[in-house]
Amino acid sequence: MDGSVDWRGMDQSMILRRYDIELENLDLPENIIQKMLPSNPVLRDVARSVTNLRFRDITPAVIHALHSSISPIRIINDGLTKGMEIVSTLYSKHLYHLPEVMMAARIMEIGISLAEKQLPGGREVKGTVVMHAAEGDPHDIGKNIAAVMLRSHGYRVIDLGKDVPISEVVDTVIKTKPLMVSGTALMTTTMMAFPKAAEQLRKNGIEIPYMVAGGAVNREFAESFSTGIYSDRAPNTPPIADRILDGSDWQTIREEWSEITGER
Ligand code: B12
């Protein structure tokens, strides 16, 4: 043997095959979408309008769902948010890219604004919640969904938007005296804004629960600073707010978290 390779017996088709597609993306987007779509056919159409980026289909799909007596909250949670969850999965698998994610988010928002109009309104306001995405963080899709959930459960939401300076959060809380404050971070570089804001509030004598949420944080982080509590999913937020309304402080919410949310 002189060290050279003998190509004669080799299957040439293997040489031209893209190993990255073979190894990393065995699944096509459509297969993943199919597997994750809700089983209810009406909600399936709603979710599919989001996953397949169909601006034209979202309004008829949501109207059809509303006419099929599916509650607006279920349309938002199990149709629109589910669709966006699938899109996030496709993004993490490098099958969708940011333009697709942005389009899907816009389609989801169109659907949410339609469904939201049918939510029972005119009820007495239970309490106020101040919401924001952390200073330096432009990700607000999850926060917007959580805000819809809270509004639909009778809470007044003061939404400060995204990339909100700590000083603005602190000033607003001092001025409006909410039941709780809720911050969202999807970037590990922004989440430290929460303990800082909570500390400044404590220096001003305010010890209301500081709920933190979003992909960058977890329960352990949330409970690592005084007043911090965690919410992992937007639909878990109203039950937590209800407990605070009933008089639970941040320590009690921590103790009862699993019981309130049904999660571990
Ligand atoms: C959409 C998106 C964007 C959009 C945001 C648009 C918007 N208005 O929000 C844009 C294009 C602006 C963006 C920009 C960037 N992004 Co980006 N983005 C995403 C993406 C693809 C999806 C996030 C999303 O909205 N998902 C849909 C929602 C519904 O899901 P969710 O946020 O997970 O929310 C659920 C829960 O977390 C929770 N939740 C979330 N928020 C809240 C709030 C409350 C109160 C509650 C109760 C629950 C809750 O409930 C939801 C479900 O119930 C993620 C990847 C991913 N797979 O998450 C990256 C991601 C978050 N981005 C990332 C990065 C790095 C960036 C950039 C820095 C990229 C760059 N190099 O330029 C820039 C930011 C630059 C800047 N500083 O301005 C990283 C963050 C990594 C990290 N750990 O720090 C991620 C994880 C992508 C990655 N894998 O690298 N991004």
mmCIF file of C-alpha atoms and ligand atoms in Angstrom:
data_model
loop_
_atom_site.group_PDB
_atom_site.id
_atom_site.type_symbol
_atom_site.label_atom_id
_atom_site.label_comp_id
_atom_site.label_asym_id
_atom_site.label_seq_id
_atom_site.Cartn_x
_atom_site.Cartn_y
_atom_site.Cartn_z
ATOM 1 C CA MET A 1 0.000 0.000 0.000
ATOM 2 C CA ASP A 2 1.367 3.463 -0.952
ATOM 3 C CA GLY A 3 -1.241 5.358 1.155
ATOM 4 C CA SER A 4 -3.432 6.417 -1.813
ATOM 5 C CA VAL A 5 -7.187 5.643 -1.773
ATOM 6 C CA ASP A 6 -8.651 3.045 -4.051
ATOM 7 C CA TRP A 7 -11.906 4.653 -5.330
ATOM 8 C CA ARG A 8 -12.945 1.762 -7.574
ATOM 9 C CA GLY A 9 -15.275 -0.061 -5.203
ATOM 10 C CA MET A 10 -16.806 3.071 -3.689
ATOM 11 C CA ASP A 11 -20.498 4.055 -4.008
ATOM 12 C CA GLN A 12 -20.137 7.457 -5.753
ATOM 13 C CA SER A 13 -23.633 8.611 -4.764
ATOM 14 C CA MET A 14 -22.447 8.837 -1.141
ATOM 15 C CA ILE A 15 -19.808 11.398 -2.077
ATOM 16 C CA LEU A 16 -22.298 13.883 -3.527
ATOM 17 C CA ARG A 17 -24.794 13.582 -0.674
ATOM 18 C CA ARG A 18 -25.029 16.672 1.588
ATOM 19 C CA TYR A 19 -23.985 15.318 4.985
ATOM 20 C CA ASP A 20 -25.321 18.362 6.865
ATOM 21 C CA ILE A 21 -28.842 17.913 5.532
ATOM 22 C CA GLU A 22 -28.592 14.171 6.107
ATOM 23 C CA LEU A 23 -27.400 14.468 9.662
ATOM 24 C CA GLU A 24 -28.991 17.627 11.047
ATOM 25 C CA ASN A 25 -32.229 18.261 9.226
ATOM 26 C CA LEU A 26 -33.743 14.873 8.692
ATOM 27 C CA ASP A 27 -37.129 16.442 9.284
ATOM 28 C CA LEU A 28 -38.772 18.700 6.732
ATOM 29 C CA PRO A 29 -40.628 21.763 8.106
ATOM 30 C CA GLU A 30 -43.924 20.263 6.960
ATOM 31 C CA ASN A 31 -43.325 17.057 8.977
ATOM 32 C CA ILE A 32 -42.604 19.019 12.141
ATOM 33 C CA ILE A 33 -45.633 21.251 11.562
ATOM 34 C CA GLN A 34 -47.867 18.196 11.048
ATOM 35 C CA LYS A 35 -46.611 16.567 14.252
ATOM 36 C CA MET A 36 -47.091 19.679 16.401
ATOM 37 C CA LEU A 37 -50.387 21.074 15.057
ATOM 38 C CA PRO A 38 -53.400 20.918 17.407
ATOM 39 C CA SER A 39 -55.781 18.010 16.813
ATOM 40 C CA ASN A 40 -58.961 20.112 16.639
ATOM 41 C CA PRO A 41 -59.394 20.799 12.884
ATOM 42 C CA VAL A 42 -60.636 24.373 13.348
ATOM 43 C CA LEU A 43 -57.719 25.306 15.622
ATOM 44 C CA ARG A 44 -55.439 23.448 13.245
ATOM 45 C CA ASP A 45 -56.401 25.876 10.476
ATOM 46 C CA VAL A 46 -55.708 28.824 12.766
ATOM 47 C CA ALA A 47 -52.275 27.478 13.772
ATOM 48 C CA ARG A 48 -51.479 26.531 10.202
ATOM 49 C CA SER A 49 -52.115 30.092 8.977
ATOM 50 C CA VAL A 50 -49.315 31.137 11.359
ATOM 51 C CA THR A 51 -46.894 28.292 10.618
ATOM 52 C CA ASN A 52 -47.381 28.557 6.839
ATOM 53 C CA LEU A 53 -47.158 32.363 6.852
ATOM 54 C CA ARG A 54 -50.557 32.841 5.255
ATOM 55 C CA PHE A 55 -51.587 36.463 5.785
ATOM 56 C CA ARG A 56 -54.682 35.901 3.622
ATOM 57 C CA ASP A 57 -55.951 32.954 5.678
ATOM 58 C CA ILE A 58 -55.624 34.217 9.234
ATOM 59 C CA THR A 59 -58.751 36.417 9.346
ATOM 60 C CA PRO A 60 -61.126 33.790 7.863
ATOM 61 C CA ALA A 61 -59.567 31.072 10.054
ATOM 62 C CA VAL A 62 -60.057 33.048 13.289
ATOM 63 C CA ILE A 63 -63.586 34.145 12.294
ATOM 64 C CA HIS A 64 -64.465 30.528 11.517
ATOM 65 C CA ALA A 65 -63.120 29.460 14.924
ATOM 66 C CA LEU A 66 -65.152 32.187 16.673
ATOM 67 C CA HIS A 67 -68.286 31.078 14.783
ATOM 68 C CA SER A 68 -67.577 27.475 15.810
ATOM 69 C CA SER A 69 -68.078 28.545 19.447
ATOM 70 C CA ILE A 70 -64.426 28.086 20.365
ATOM 71 C CA SER A 71 -63.636 30.607 23.102
ATOM 72 C CA PRO A 72 -61.358 33.519 22.141
ATOM 73 C CA ILE A 73 -58.899 32.469 24.871
ATOM 74 C CA ARG A 74 -58.662 28.953 23.436
ATOM 75 C CA ILE A 75 -58.170 30.371 19.926
ATOM 76 C CA ILE A 76 -55.302 32.504 21.279
ATOM 77 C CA ASN A 77 -53.706 29.744 23.401
ATOM 78 C CA ASP A 78 -54.267 26.584 21.410
ATOM 79 C CA GLY A 79 -54.367 28.067 17.901
ATOM 80 C CA LEU A 80 -52.357 31.278 17.521
ATOM 81 C CA THR A 81 -49.767 30.776 20.288
ATOM 82 C CA LYS A 82 -49.403 27.118 19.332
ATOM 83 C CA GLY A 83 -48.651 28.189 15.743
ATOM 84 C CA MET A 84 -45.978 30.591 17.006
ATOM 85 C CA GLU A 85 -44.506 27.851 19.228
ATOM 86 C CA ILE A 86 -44.121 25.644 16.151
ATOM 87 C CA VAL A 87 -42.434 28.500 14.283
ATOM 88 C CA SER A 88 -39.973 28.919 17.198
ATOM 89 C CA THR A 89 -39.193 25.196 17.006
ATOM 90 C CA LEU A 90 -38.535 25.472 13.262
ATOM 91 C CA TYR A 91 -36.278 28.442 13.952
ATOM 92 C CA SER A 92 -34.276 26.528 16.565
ATOM 93 C CA LYS A 93 -33.792 23.735 14.030
ATOM 94 C CA HIS A 94 -32.543 26.268 11.428
ATOM 95 C CA LEU A 95 -35.449 25.404 9.159
ATOM 96 C CA TYR A 96 -37.038 28.856 9.483
ATOM 97 C CA HIS A 97 -35.083 32.113 9.674
ATOM 98 C CA LEU A 98 -35.796 35.523 11.173
ATOM 99 C CA PRO A 99 -37.903 36.890 8.245
ATOM 100 C CA GLU A 100 -40.257 33.915 8.613
ATOM 101 C CA VAL A 101 -40.408 34.384 12.383
ATOM 102 C CA MET A 102 -41.254 38.068 11.987
ATOM 103 C CA MET A 103 -43.982 37.318 9.451
ATOM 104 C CA ALA A 104 -45.458 34.610 11.653
ATOM 105 C CA ALA A 105 -45.455 36.968 14.657
ATOM 106 C CA ARG A 106 -47.320 39.603 12.620
ATOM 107 C CA ILE A 107 -49.893 37.022 11.491
ATOM 108 C CA MET A 108 -50.320 35.834 15.082
ATOM 109 C CA GLU A 109 -50.859 39.443 16.223
ATOM 110 C CA ILE A 110 -53.549 40.002 13.546
ATOM 111 C CA GLY A 111 -55.304 36.884 14.853
ATOM 112 C CA ILE A 112 -54.944 37.932 18.500
ATOM 113 C CA SER A 113 -56.414 41.388 17.845
ATOM 114 C CA LEU A 114 -59.445 39.762 16.177
ATOM 115 C CA ALA A 115 -60.006 37.183 18.931
ATOM 116 C CA GLU A 116 -59.343 39.749 21.662
ATOM 117 C CA LYS A 117 -62.284 41.871 20.476
ATOM 118 C CA GLN A 118 -64.621 39.021 21.402
ATOM 119 C CA LEU A 119 -63.328 38.673 24.945
ATOM 120 C CA PRO A 120 -65.911 39.539 27.564
ATOM 121 C CA GLY A 121 -65.218 43.170 28.435
ATOM 122 C CA GLY A 122 -66.677 45.858 30.606
ATOM 123 C CA ARG A 123 -65.921 44.016 33.831
ATOM 124 C CA GLU A 124 -64.622 45.576 36.959
ATOM 125 C CA VAL A 125 -60.834 45.941 36.902
ATOM 126 C CA LYS A 126 -59.291 43.486 39.388
ATOM 127 C CA GLY A 127 -55.922 45.196 39.695
ATOM 128 C CA THR A 128 -53.017 46.714 37.782
ATOM 129 C CA VAL A 129 -49.931 44.944 36.436
ATOM 130 C CA VAL A 130 -46.896 46.758 35.016
ATOM 131 C CA MET A 131 -45.248 44.796 32.187
ATOM 132 C CA HIS A 132 -42.037 45.332 30.249
ATOM 133 C CA ALA A 133 -39.282 43.626 28.290
ATOM 134 C CA ALA A 134 -35.888 44.063 29.978
ATOM 135 C CA GLU A 135 -33.586 46.964 29.212
ATOM 136 C CA GLY A 136 -31.668 46.068 26.010
ATOM 137 C CA ASP A 137 -34.149 43.327 25.039
ATOM 138 C CA PRO A 138 -36.241 43.731 21.859
ATOM 139 C CA HIS A 139 -38.173 40.466 22.317
ATOM 140 C CA ASP A 140 -41.763 41.196 23.272
ATOM 141 C CA ILE A 141 -43.940 38.570 21.566
ATOM 142 C CA GLY A 142 -44.322 36.395 24.706
ATOM 143 C CA LYS A 143 -44.974 39.486 26.844
ATOM 144 C CA ASN A 144 -47.699 40.646 24.458
ATOM 145 C CA ILE A 145 -49.408 37.265 24.710
ATOM 146 C CA ALA A 146 -49.201 37.332 28.523
ATOM 147 C CA ALA A 147 -50.647 40.877 28.480
ATOM 148 C CA VAL A 148 -53.652 39.656 26.467
ATOM 149 C CA MET A 149 -54.176 36.841 28.999
ATOM 150 C CA LEU A 150 -54.095 39.250 31.928
ATOM 151 C CA ARG A 151 -56.437 41.750 30.257
ATOM 152 C CA SER A 152 -58.858 38.975 29.411
ATOM 153 C CA HIS A 153 -58.920 38.004 33.099
ATOM 154 C CA GLY A 154 -59.891 41.529 34.137
ATOM 155 C CA TYR A 155 -56.498 43.081 34.914
ATOM 156 C CA ARG A 156 -55.418 46.525 33.777
ATOM 157 C CA VAL A 157 -52.038 46.190 32.077
ATOM 158 C CA ILE A 158 -49.620 49.086 31.867
ATOM 159 C CA ASP A 159 -47.391 47.837 29.062
ATOM 160 C CA LEU A 160 -44.139 49.792 28.948
ATOM 161 C CA GLY A 161 -43.035 47.954 25.782
ATOM 162 C CA LYS A 162 -39.586 46.583 25.016
ATOM 163 C CA ASP A 163 -36.037 47.634 25.902
ATOM 164 C CA VAL A 164 -37.365 49.526 28.924
ATOM 165 C CA PRO A 165 -34.812 51.337 31.100
ATOM 166 C CA ILE A 166 -34.733 50.160 34.727
ATOM 167 C CA SER A 167 -35.431 53.728 35.893
ATOM 168 C CA GLU A 168 -38.659 53.828 33.846
ATOM 169 C CA VAL A 169 -39.862 50.552 35.393
ATOM 170 C CA VAL A 170 -39.101 51.806 38.903
ATOM 171 C CA ASP A 171 -40.726 55.225 38.337
ATOM 172 C CA THR A 172 -43.869 53.679 36.834
ATOM 173 C CA VAL A 173 -44.263 51.209 39.695
ATOM 174 C CA ILE A 174 -43.824 53.971 42.283
ATOM 175 C CA LYS A 175 -46.391 56.127 40.485
ATOM 176 C CA THR A 176 -49.044 53.505 39.651
ATOM 177 C CA LYS A 177 -48.787 51.144 42.687
ATOM 178 C CA PRO A 178 -49.551 47.897 40.791
ATOM 179 C CA LEU A 179 -50.330 44.482 42.209
ATOM 180 C CA MET A 180 -47.183 43.090 40.612
ATOM 181 C CA VAL A 181 -44.569 43.926 38.018
ATOM 182 C CA SER A 182 -43.694 41.516 35.204
ATOM 183 C CA GLY A 183 -40.487 41.531 33.181
ATOM 184 C CA THR A 184 -39.548 39.453 30.137
ATOM 185 C CA ALA A 185 -36.038 38.532 28.980
ATOM 186 C CA LEU A 186 -35.112 36.320 26.063
ATOM 187 C CA MET A 187 -31.454 37.263 26.122
ATOM 188 C CA THR A 188 -29.042 36.167 28.837
ATOM 189 C CA THR A 189 -27.358 39.576 28.482
ATOM 190 C CA THR A 190 -30.485 41.462 29.626
ATOM 191 C CA MET A 191 -31.952 39.405 32.453
ATOM 192 C CA MET A 192 -29.820 41.018 35.174
ATOM 193 C CA ALA A 193 -31.997 44.122 34.780
ATOM 194 C CA PHE A 194 -34.628 42.393 36.973
ATOM 195 C CA PRO A 195 -32.716 41.970 40.248
ATOM 196 C CA LYS A 196 -31.448 45.536 39.800
ATOM 197 C CA ALA A 197 -34.954 46.941 39.329
ATOM 198 C CA ALA A 198 -36.301 44.814 42.215
ATOM 199 C CA GLU A 199 -33.528 46.108 44.492
ATOM 200 C CA GLN A 200 -34.295 49.737 43.595
ATOM 201 C CA LEU A 201 -37.972 49.125 44.323
ATOM 202 C CA ARG A 202 -37.100 47.615 47.697
ATOM 203 C CA LYS A 203 -34.984 50.671 48.513
ATOM 204 C CA ASN A 204 -38.150 52.686 47.864
ATOM 205 C CA GLY A 205 -40.080 50.465 50.285
ATOM 206 C CA ILE A 206 -41.906 48.480 47.547
ATOM 207 C CA GLU A 207 -41.930 44.693 47.947
ATOM 208 C CA ILE A 208 -44.562 43.638 45.409
ATOM 209 C CA PRO A 209 -43.885 40.377 43.507
ATOM 210 C CA TYR A 210 -41.525 40.864 40.550
ATOM 211 C CA MET A 211 -42.523 38.196 38.043
ATOM 212 C CA VAL A 212 -39.853 37.279 35.528
ATOM 213 C CA ALA A 213 -40.452 35.249 32.381
ATOM 214 C CA GLY A 214 -39.108 34.486 28.911
ATOM 215 C CA GLY A 215 -36.622 32.034 27.444
ATOM 216 C CA ALA A 216 -33.521 33.475 29.166
ATOM 217 C CA VAL A 217 -34.752 32.954 32.707
ATOM 218 C CA ASN A 218 -35.874 30.020 34.819
ATOM 219 C CA ARG A 219 -37.444 29.483 38.195
ATOM 220 C CA GLU A 220 -34.084 29.209 39.933
ATOM 221 C CA PHE A 221 -32.996 32.605 38.600
ATOM 222 C CA ALA A 222 -36.356 34.192 39.431
ATOM 223 C CA GLU A 223 -36.114 32.983 43.011
ATOM 224 C CA SER A 224 -32.481 34.050 43.410
ATOM 225 C CA PHE A 225 -33.384 37.635 44.315
ATOM 226 C CA SER A 226 -35.829 39.121 46.819
ATOM 227 C CA THR A 227 -39.398 39.565 45.497
ATOM 228 C CA GLY A 228 -38.627 37.529 42.326
ATOM 229 C CA ILE A 229 -41.207 34.956 41.191
ATOM 230 C CA TYR A 230 -41.371 32.944 37.979
ATOM 231 C CA SER A 231 -43.905 32.367 35.224
ATOM 232 C CA ASP A 232 -42.891 29.928 32.529
ATOM 233 C CA ARG A 233 -45.847 30.287 30.188
ATOM 234 C CA ALA A 234 -48.176 33.163 29.366
ATOM 235 C CA PRO A 235 -51.379 31.267 30.368
ATOM 236 C CA ASN A 236 -49.964 30.667 33.879
ATOM 237 C CA THR A 237 -49.836 34.388 34.582
ATOM 238 C CA PRO A 238 -53.499 35.146 35.457
ATOM 239 C CA PRO A 239 -53.721 32.401 38.138
ATOM 240 C CA ILE A 240 -50.581 33.787 39.767
ATOM 241 C CA ALA A 241 -52.003 37.329 39.638
ATOM 242 C CA ASP A 242 -55.253 36.024 41.183
ATOM 243 C CA ARG A 243 -53.306 34.617 44.150
ATOM 244 C CA ILE A 244 -51.537 37.928 44.675
ATOM 245 C CA LEU A 245 -54.911 39.656 44.526
ATOM 246 C CA ASP A 246 -56.102 37.277 47.259
ATOM 247 C CA GLY A 247 -53.279 38.503 49.481
ATOM 248 C CA SER A 248 -50.350 36.127 48.809
ATOM 249 C CA ASP A 249 -46.931 37.773 48.970
ATOM 250 C CA TRP A 250 -43.893 36.759 46.890
ATOM 251 C CA GLN A 251 -42.695 34.199 49.465
ATOM 252 C CA THR A 252 -46.080 32.454 49.479
ATOM 253 C CA ILE A 253 -46.246 32.453 45.660
ATOM 254 C CA ARG A 254 -42.843 30.711 45.613
ATOM 255 C CA GLU A 255 -44.051 28.072 48.079
ATOM 256 C CA GLU A 256 -47.307 27.474 46.230
ATOM 257 C CA TRP A 257 -45.952 27.892 42.685
ATOM 258 C CA SER A 258 -46.336 24.261 41.588
ATOM 259 C CA GLU A 259 -49.819 24.036 43.027
ATOM 260 C CA ILE A 260 -50.908 27.290 41.300
ATOM 261 C CA THR A 261 -49.408 26.537 37.896
ATOM 262 C CA GLY A 262 -49.653 22.754 37.858
ATOM 263 C CA GLU A 263 -45.988 22.648 36.794
ATOM 264 C CA ARG A 264 -42.861 21.468 38.595
HETATM 265 C C1 B12 B 1 -38.500 36.601 17.178
HETATM 266 C C2 B12 B 1 -37.059 36.699 17.627
HETATM 267 C C3 B12 B 1 -36.424 37.929 17.448
HETATM 268 C C4 B12 B 1 -37.137 39.183 16.943
HETATM 269 C C5 B12 B 1 -37.947 39.764 18.128
HETATM 270 C C6 B12 B 1 -39.254 40.389 17.675
HETATM 271 C C7 B12 B 1 -40.155 40.715 18.825
HETATM 272 N N1 B12 B 1 -40.914 41.766 18.647
HETATM 273 O O1 B12 B 1 -40.192 40.061 19.851
HETATM 274 C C8 B12 B 1 -35.936 40.090 16.507
HETATM 275 C C9 B12 B 1 -35.664 39.922 15.037
HETATM 276 C C10 B12 B 1 -36.104 41.587 16.805
HETATM 277 C C11 B12 B 1 -34.801 39.470 17.279
HETATM 278 C C12 B12 B 1 -33.594 40.095 17.456
HETATM 279 C C13 B12 B 1 -32.503 39.531 18.095
HETATM 280 N N2 B12 B 1 -32.436 38.290 18.643
HETATM 281 CO CO1 B12 B 1 -33.948 37.073 18.721
HETATM 282 N N3 B12 B 1 -35.151 35.653 18.617
HETATM 283 C C14 B12 B 1 -36.383 35.586 18.208
HETATM 284 C C15 B12 B 1 -36.859 34.105 18.296
HETATM 285 C C16 B12 B 1 -36.661 33.511 16.930
HETATM 286 C C17 B12 B 1 -38.281 33.821 18.721
HETATM 287 C C18 B12 B 1 -38.730 34.426 20.059
HETATM 288 C C19 B12 B 1 -40.232 34.455 20.165
HETATM 289 O O2 B12 B 1 -40.834 35.521 20.170
HETATM 290 N N4 B12 B 1 -40.881 33.277 20.223
HETATM 291 C C20 B12 B 1 -42.341 33.152 20.281
HETATM 292 C C21 B12 B 1 -42.837 33.332 21.725
HETATM 293 C C22 B12 B 1 -44.350 33.104 21.801
HETATM 294 O O3 B12 B 1 -42.207 32.352 22.507
HETATM 295 P P1 B12 B 1 -41.403 32.715 23.813
HETATM 296 O O4 B12 B 1 -40.799 34.062 23.738
HETATM 297 O O5 B12 B 1 -40.526 31.561 24.129
HETATM 298 O O6 B12 B 1 -42.583 32.840 24.885
HETATM 299 C C23 B12 B 1 -43.083 31.759 25.631
HETATM 300 C C24 B12 B 1 -42.415 31.642 26.996
HETATM 301 O O7 B12 B 1 -41.049 31.968 27.024
HETATM 302 C C25 B12 B 1 -43.249 32.542 27.846
HETATM 303 N N5 B12 B 1 -43.007 33.964 27.892
HETATM 304 C C26 B12 B 1 -42.270 34.763 27.123
HETATM 305 N N6 B12 B 1 -42.382 36.026 27.534
HETATM 306 C C27 B12 B 1 -43.224 36.009 28.579
HETATM 307 C C28 B12 B 1 -43.675 37.027 29.391
HETATM 308 C C29 B12 B 1 -44.519 36.726 30.433
HETATM 309 C C30 B12 B 1 -44.971 37.809 31.321
HETATM 310 C C31 B12 B 1 -44.909 35.402 30.659
HETATM 311 C C32 B12 B 1 -45.771 35.076 31.758
HETATM 312 C C33 B12 B 1 -44.457 34.386 29.850
HETATM 313 C C34 B12 B 1 -43.623 34.702 28.824
HETATM 314 O O8 B12 B 1 -44.552 32.356 27.337
HETATM 315 C C35 B12 B 1 -44.516 32.092 25.937
HETATM 316 C C36 B12 B 1 -45.444 30.931 25.636
HETATM 317 O O9 B12 B 1 -46.513 30.891 26.488
HETATM 318 C C37 B12 B 1 -35.848 33.523 19.346
HETATM 319 C C38 B12 B 1 -35.535 32.023 19.194
HETATM 320 C C39 B12 B 1 -36.410 31.138 20.032
HETATM 321 N N7 B12 B 1 -36.505 29.919 19.580
HETATM 322 O O10 B12 B 1 -36.952 31.526 21.054
HETATM 323 C C40 B12 B 1 -34.606 34.388 19.095
HETATM 324 C C41 B12 B 1 -33.655 34.668 20.266
HETATM 325 C C42 B12 B 1 -34.436 34.999 21.525
HETATM 326 N N8 B12 B 1 -32.937 35.852 19.785
HETATM 327 C C43 B12 B 1 -31.689 35.857 20.112
HETATM 328 C C44 B12 B 1 -30.757 36.862 19.745
HETATM 329 C C45 B12 B 1 -29.312 36.609 20.131
HETATM 330 C C46 B12 B 1 -31.159 38.023 19.073
HETATM 331 C C47 B12 B 1 -30.236 39.164 18.584
HETATM 332 C C48 B12 B 1 -29.192 39.623 19.588
HETATM 333 C C49 B12 B 1 -29.607 38.665 17.265
HETATM 334 C C50 B12 B 1 -28.523 39.537 16.653
HETATM 335 N N9 B12 B 1 -27.321 39.009 16.724
HETATM 336 O O11 B12 B 1 -28.790 40.621 16.202
HETATM 337 C C51 B12 B 1 -31.227 40.291 18.228
HETATM 338 C C52 B12 B 1 -31.378 41.370 19.320
HETATM 339 C C53 B12 B 1 -30.622 42.613 18.989
HETATM 340 C C54 B12 B 1 -30.981 43.758 19.900
HETATM 341 N N10 B12 B 1 -30.353 43.829 21.045
HETATM 342 O O12 B12 B 1 -31.803 44.552 19.574
HETATM 343 C C55 B12 B 1 -31.301 34.622 20.907
HETATM 344 C C56 B12 B 1 -31.079 34.900 22.398
HETATM 345 C C57 B12 B 1 -29.925 34.073 22.935
HETATM 346 C C58 B12 B 1 -29.671 34.325 24.374
HETATM 347 N N11 B12 B 1 -29.927 33.309 25.179
HETATM 348 O O13 B12 B 1 -29.245 35.365 24.791
HETATM 349 C C59 B12 B 1 -32.473 33.648 20.552
HETATM 350 C C60 B12 B 1 -32.804 32.614 21.659
HETATM 351 C C61 B12 B 1 -32.064 32.932 19.247
HETATM 352 C C62 B12 B 1 -30.864 32.009 19.430
HETATM 353 N N12 B12 B 1 -31.079 30.730 19.617
HETATM 354 O O14 B12 B 1 -29.753 32.441 19.397
HETATM 355 N N13 B12 B 1 -35.104 38.205 17.711
#
